[in-house]
Short mmCIF file of C-alpha atoms in Angstrom, two decimals:
data_model
loop_
_atom_site.label_atom_id
_atom_site.label_comp_id
_atom_site.label_asym_id
_atom_site.label_seq_id
_atom_site.Cartn_x
_atom_site.Cartn_y
_atom_site.Cartn_z
CA MET A 1 49.37 32.77 -0.36
CA TYR A 2 47.97 36.13 -1.59
CA PRO A 3 44.82 35.54 -1.03
CA GLN A 4 43.92 38.64 -2.71
CA ASN A 5 45.23 37.46 -6.27
CA PHE A 6 43.93 34.41 -8.30
CA TYR A 7 46.64 32.20 -10.28
CA ILE A 8 46.35 30.49 -12.86
CA GLY A 9 48.51 27.90 -14.02
CA LEU A 10 48.98 26.46 -17.59
CA ASP A 11 50.59 23.78 -19.53
CA LYS A 12 49.89 21.39 -22.07
CA LYS A 13 51.59 18.22 -20.25
CA GLY A 14 48.88 16.61 -17.70
CA SER A 15 51.62 15.35 -15.34
CA ARG A 16 52.71 19.16 -14.51
CA LEU A 17 49.34 20.32 -13.98
CA TRP A 18 48.57 17.58 -11.75
CA ALA A 19 51.26 18.00 -9.65
CA GLY A 20 49.91 21.86 -9.22
CA ILE A 21 46.45 20.45 -8.44
CA CYS A 22 47.49 17.92 -5.72
CA GLU A 23 49.76 20.80 -4.36
CA ALA A 24 47.25 23.71 -4.62
CA GLU A 25 44.49 21.14 -2.76
CA SER A 26 47.15 20.06 -0.15
CA LYS A 27 47.34 23.54 1.13
CA GLY A 28 44.05 24.17 0.97
CA LEU A 29 44.09 26.67 -1.95
CA ILE A 30 40.91 28.25 -3.51
CA ASN A 31 42.26 31.16 -5.29
CA VAL A 32 43.96 28.98 -7.98
CA ALA A 33 42.77 27.59 -11.29
CA PHE A 34 44.48 25.31 -13.79
CA ILE A 35 44.03 25.09 -17.98
CA ARG A 36 45.13 22.24 -19.95
CA GLY A 37 46.19 23.84 -23.30
CA ASP A 38 48.92 25.07 -25.38
CA ILE A 39 50.40 29.02 -25.03
CA SER A 40 49.64 29.22 -28.25
CA LEU A 41 46.26 29.50 -27.50
CA LEU A 42 46.69 32.19 -24.68
CA GLU A 43 44.83 34.67 -26.84
CA SER A 44 41.16 32.46 -26.68
CA TYR A 45 42.01 31.96 -22.98
CA PHE A 46 42.44 35.48 -22.42
CA GLY A 47 41.23 38.79 -23.11
CA PRO A 48 42.73 41.96 -24.15
CA HIS A 49 44.59 43.24 -21.37
CA GLU A 50 42.84 41.18 -18.67
CA LEU A 51 46.32 39.90 -16.98
CA ASP A 52 48.38 41.86 -14.63
CA GLU A 53 51.40 39.21 -14.20
CA ILE A 54 52.40 36.40 -16.43
CA TRP A 55 55.24 34.06 -15.12
CA ILE A 56 57.32 31.96 -17.48
CA THR A 57 58.81 29.40 -15.90
CA PHE A 58 61.90 27.10 -18.06
CA PRO A 59 60.07 27.40 -21.22
CA GLU A 60 60.49 25.24 -24.67
CA PRO A 61 61.33 24.74 -27.01
CA GLN A 62 64.85 26.02 -26.28
CA PRO A 63 66.96 27.72 -28.70
CA GLY A 64 69.21 25.64 -30.78
CA GLY A 65 67.21 22.78 -30.57
CA GLU A 66 64.73 23.51 -33.81
CA THR A 67 64.84 21.91 -36.91
CA SER A 68 63.29 24.71 -38.71
CA ARG A 69 62.61 28.50 -38.56
CA ALA A 70 59.05 27.67 -37.93
CA LYS A 71 59.63 26.11 -34.82
CA ALA A 72 62.23 28.63 -33.66
CA ARG A 73 59.13 31.69 -34.89
CA ASN A 74 56.38 29.50 -32.19
CA ARG A 75 58.73 29.95 -29.41
CA VAL A 76 56.92 32.02 -26.76
CA THR A 77 60.05 34.11 -26.02
CA SER A 78 59.87 35.02 -29.94
CA ALA A 79 58.83 38.87 -30.58
CA GLU A 80 56.53 37.59 -33.05
CA PRO A 81 53.87 35.98 -32.39
CA GLY A 82 55.12 34.68 -28.88
CA LEU A 83 55.80 38.01 -26.64
CA ALA A 84 53.75 40.39 -28.87
CA ARG A 85 50.47 37.78 -27.92
CA LEU A 86 51.93 38.36 -24.15
CA HIS A 87 52.03 41.91 -24.69
CA ARG A 88 48.58 42.00 -25.99
CA ILE A 89 46.79 40.24 -22.65
CA LEU A 90 48.49 41.95 -20.13
CA ARG A 91 47.24 45.34 -18.53
CA GLY A 92 49.38 48.55 -19.36
CA GLY A 93 52.35 48.34 -16.78
CA GLY A 94 51.55 44.46 -16.21
CA LEU A 95 54.69 42.49 -15.75
CA LEU A 96 55.99 39.36 -17.31
CA HIS A 97 58.81 37.46 -15.33
CA LEU A 98 60.75 34.56 -17.26
CA LYS A 99 62.79 32.32 -14.88
CA THR A 100 65.42 29.83 -17.23
CA ASP A 101 68.77 28.19 -16.35
CA SER A 102 69.47 28.38 -19.58
CA HIS A 103 71.68 31.64 -20.78
CA LEU A 104 71.24 30.73 -24.16
CA LEU A 105 67.38 31.37 -23.69
CA TYR A 106 67.86 34.01 -21.40
CA ARG A 107 70.19 35.94 -23.99
CA TYR A 108 67.67 35.02 -26.78
CA THR A 109 64.91 36.24 -25.19
CA LEU A 110 66.54 39.95 -24.07
CA ASP A 111 67.35 40.21 -27.74
CA GLN A 112 63.83 39.53 -29.12
CA MET A 113 62.26 41.76 -26.50
CA ARG A 114 64.39 44.89 -27.66
CA VAL A 115 63.03 43.50 -31.22
CA ALA A 116 59.10 44.08 -30.28
CA SER A 117 59.86 47.38 -28.47
CA LEU A 118 59.23 45.84 -24.98
CA ILE A 119 60.90 47.49 -21.90
CA VAL A 120 62.83 45.57 -19.81
CA ASP A 121 62.40 46.53 -15.89
CA TRP A 122 65.15 44.11 -14.14
CA CYS A 123 67.18 41.52 -15.30
CA THR A 124 69.95 39.51 -13.71
CA ASP A 125 72.47 37.09 -14.96
CA ASP A 126 72.48 35.59 -11.53
CA LEU A 127 69.45 35.36 -9.45
CA TYR A 128 70.58 33.46 -6.64
CA GLY A 129 74.27 34.81 -6.72
#
């Protein structure tokens, strides 16, 4: 799986990391690492412009489920601090991929990217259709 690349999985839930570790081991992958941590601490794990790509798959919390503005503001797909944090650790021309099955989160993230003045290169409402 692209041996020239190095992959790092980050999650706060140990069970999801364990599943990834087991799969990497079963496939003999040596170009992967895993961090158990919180995405809000991303800048303590990586320096400015250190990453080429970031994949966010099925992030939480979902929009509309928050009980306070503070929780909504801390969402990884909010313009500040979430998307701004990701932008700071991506190299120039780096890519941010978002995959979600929530149309509400998808629309929210597109709006937040506009607020943060980030460029959307490509998006689709129906990835598998």
